[in-house]
GROMACS .gro file of C-alpha atoms in nm:
model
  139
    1UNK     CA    1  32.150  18.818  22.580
    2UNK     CA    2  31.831  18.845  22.714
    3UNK     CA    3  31.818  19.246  22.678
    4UNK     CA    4  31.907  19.161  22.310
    5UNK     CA    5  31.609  18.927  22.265
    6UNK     CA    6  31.328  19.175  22.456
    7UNK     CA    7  31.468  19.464  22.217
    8UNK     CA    8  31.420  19.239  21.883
    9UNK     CA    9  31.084  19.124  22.002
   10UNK     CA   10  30.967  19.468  22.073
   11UNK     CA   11  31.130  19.613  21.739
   12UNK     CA   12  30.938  19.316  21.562
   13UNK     CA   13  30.593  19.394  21.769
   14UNK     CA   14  30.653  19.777  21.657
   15UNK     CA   15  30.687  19.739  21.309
   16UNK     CA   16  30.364  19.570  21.301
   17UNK     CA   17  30.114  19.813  21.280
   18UNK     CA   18  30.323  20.025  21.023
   19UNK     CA   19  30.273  19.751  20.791
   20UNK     CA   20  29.944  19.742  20.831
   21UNK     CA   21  29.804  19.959  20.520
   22UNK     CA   22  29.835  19.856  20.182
   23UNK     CA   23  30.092  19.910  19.950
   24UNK     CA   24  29.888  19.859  19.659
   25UNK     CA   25  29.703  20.186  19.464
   26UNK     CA   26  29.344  20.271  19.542
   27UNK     CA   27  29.116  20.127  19.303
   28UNK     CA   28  28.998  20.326  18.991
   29UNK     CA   29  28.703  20.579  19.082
   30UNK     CA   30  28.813  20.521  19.493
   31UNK     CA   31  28.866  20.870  19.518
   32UNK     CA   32  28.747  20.985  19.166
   33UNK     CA   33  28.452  21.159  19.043
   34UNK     CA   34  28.250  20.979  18.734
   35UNK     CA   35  28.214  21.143  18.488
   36UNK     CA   36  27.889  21.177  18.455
   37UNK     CA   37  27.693  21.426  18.685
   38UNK     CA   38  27.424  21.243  18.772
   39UNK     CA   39  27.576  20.921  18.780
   40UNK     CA   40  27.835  21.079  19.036
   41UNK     CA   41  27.590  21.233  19.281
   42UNK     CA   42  27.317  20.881  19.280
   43UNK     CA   43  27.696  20.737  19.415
   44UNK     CA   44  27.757  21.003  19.617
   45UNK     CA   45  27.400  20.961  19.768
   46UNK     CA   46  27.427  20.617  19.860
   47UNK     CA   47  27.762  20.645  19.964
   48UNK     CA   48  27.668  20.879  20.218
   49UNK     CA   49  27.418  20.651  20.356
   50UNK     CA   50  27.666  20.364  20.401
   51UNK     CA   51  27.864  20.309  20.685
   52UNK     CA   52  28.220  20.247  20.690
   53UNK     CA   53  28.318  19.878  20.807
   54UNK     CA   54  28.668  20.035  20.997
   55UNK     CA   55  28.506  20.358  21.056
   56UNK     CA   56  28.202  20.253  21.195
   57UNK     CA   57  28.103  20.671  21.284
   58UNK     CA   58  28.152  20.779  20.904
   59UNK     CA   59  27.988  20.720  20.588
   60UNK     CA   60  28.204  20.545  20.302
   61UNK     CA   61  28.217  20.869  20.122
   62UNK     CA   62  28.381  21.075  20.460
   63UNK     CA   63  28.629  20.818  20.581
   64UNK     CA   64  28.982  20.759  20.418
   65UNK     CA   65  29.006  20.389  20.564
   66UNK     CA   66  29.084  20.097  20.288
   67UNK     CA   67  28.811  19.941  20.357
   68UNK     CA   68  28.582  20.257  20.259
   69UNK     CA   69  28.755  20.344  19.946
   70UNK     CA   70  28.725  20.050  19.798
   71UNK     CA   71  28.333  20.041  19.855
   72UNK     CA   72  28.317  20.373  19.672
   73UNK     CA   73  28.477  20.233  19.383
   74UNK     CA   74  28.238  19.903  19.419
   75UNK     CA   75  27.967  20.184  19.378
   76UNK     CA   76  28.064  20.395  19.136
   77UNK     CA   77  28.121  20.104  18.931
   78UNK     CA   78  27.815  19.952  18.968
   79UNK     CA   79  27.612  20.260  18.904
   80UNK     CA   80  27.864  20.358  18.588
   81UNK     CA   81  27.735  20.036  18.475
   82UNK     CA   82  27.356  20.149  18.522
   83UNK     CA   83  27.260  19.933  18.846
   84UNK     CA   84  27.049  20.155  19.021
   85UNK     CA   85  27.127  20.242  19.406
   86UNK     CA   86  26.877  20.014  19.591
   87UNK     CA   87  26.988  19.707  19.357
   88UNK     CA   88  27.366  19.803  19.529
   89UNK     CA   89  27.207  19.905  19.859
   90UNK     CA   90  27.057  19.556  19.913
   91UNK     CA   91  27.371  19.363  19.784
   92UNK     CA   92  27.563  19.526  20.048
   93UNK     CA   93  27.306  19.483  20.327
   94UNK     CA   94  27.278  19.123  20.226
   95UNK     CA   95  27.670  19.059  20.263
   96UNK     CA   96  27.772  19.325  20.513
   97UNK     CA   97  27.416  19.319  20.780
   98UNK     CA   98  27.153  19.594  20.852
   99UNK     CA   99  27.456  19.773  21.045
  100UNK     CA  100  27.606  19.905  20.727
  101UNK     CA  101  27.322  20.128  20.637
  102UNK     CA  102  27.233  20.461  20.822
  103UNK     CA  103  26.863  20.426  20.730
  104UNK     CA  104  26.724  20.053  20.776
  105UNK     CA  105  26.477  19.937  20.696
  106UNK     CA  106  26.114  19.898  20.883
  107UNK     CA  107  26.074  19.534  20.985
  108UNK     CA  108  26.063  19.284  21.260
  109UNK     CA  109  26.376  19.343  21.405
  110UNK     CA  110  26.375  19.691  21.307
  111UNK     CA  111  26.063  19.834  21.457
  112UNK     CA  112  26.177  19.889  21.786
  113UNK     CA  113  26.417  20.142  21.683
  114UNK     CA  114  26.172  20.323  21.488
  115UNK     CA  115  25.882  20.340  21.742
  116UNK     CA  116  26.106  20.384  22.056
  117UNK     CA  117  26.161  20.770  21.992
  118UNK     CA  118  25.786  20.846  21.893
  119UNK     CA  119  25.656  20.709  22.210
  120UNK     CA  120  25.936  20.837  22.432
  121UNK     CA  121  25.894  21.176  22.249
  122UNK     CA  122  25.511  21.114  22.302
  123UNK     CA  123  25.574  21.055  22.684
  124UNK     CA  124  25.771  21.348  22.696
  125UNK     CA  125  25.544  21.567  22.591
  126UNK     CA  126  25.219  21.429  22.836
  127UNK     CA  127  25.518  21.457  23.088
  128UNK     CA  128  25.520  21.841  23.038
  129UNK     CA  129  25.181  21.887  22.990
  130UNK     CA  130  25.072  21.752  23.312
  131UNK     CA  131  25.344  21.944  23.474
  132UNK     CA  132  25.216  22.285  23.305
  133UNK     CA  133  24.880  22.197  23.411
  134UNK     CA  134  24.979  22.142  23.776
  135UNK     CA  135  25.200  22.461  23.783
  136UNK     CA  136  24.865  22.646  23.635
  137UNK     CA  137  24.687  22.527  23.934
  138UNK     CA  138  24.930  22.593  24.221
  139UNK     CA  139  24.942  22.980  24.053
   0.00000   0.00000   0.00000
């Protein structure tokens, strides 16, 4: 009886993940092109600068998670409708965080990340030239 019971239980904890993408069709313009050229590559722009939610390593416009396709249709939508990128940029950085953008913006919290790799790329480079200068010297 008990053999029974541990076999259901791990048949049931199995299924689980299989279940776990939608059955329902991707939304219109998920995975479709506007039809208008420029429309199509202002979405494409900012939908290369957004980072997938699932993902988290791919822009909405590289990754084939749920979650991603319906962001490109909330774009494409949204610019189809003549909101410009930034308008739709901001709306998703106020509801999703700073994380969801590969280029954040420059501000309190933010500066650190910006100025880090000019001074350590600054150190670097008085690094080397004190070791060139030495090297000169010993020669």
């Amino acid at each position: 009886m008990t053999r029974w019971i541990i076999a259901i239980l791990l048949a049931v904890s199995l299924h689980g993940p299989a279940d776990a993408q939608s059955r329902m069709p991707p939304a219109q313009w998920a995975n479709e092109q506007l039809p208008d050229p420029a429309q199509e590559a202002e979405a494409k722009d900012l939908m290369e600068s957004l980072r997938c939610l699932v993902c988290q390593g791919q822009s909405i416009a590289d990754s084939d998670a749920e979650m991603a396709q319906d962001m490109r249709a909330l774009v494409r939508r949204r610019i189809a409708e003549g909101e410009e990128p930034e308008e739709i940029r901001n709306w998703l950085v106020e509801r999703y965080g700073r994380w969801i953008t590969y280029d954040p913006p420059i501000d309190g919290v933010t500066w650190p990340l910006w100025l880090l790799p000019i001074l350590l790329l600054g150190g670097g480079i008085w690094l080397a030239r004190g070791r060139f200068r030495s090297s000169k010297r010993g020669s």
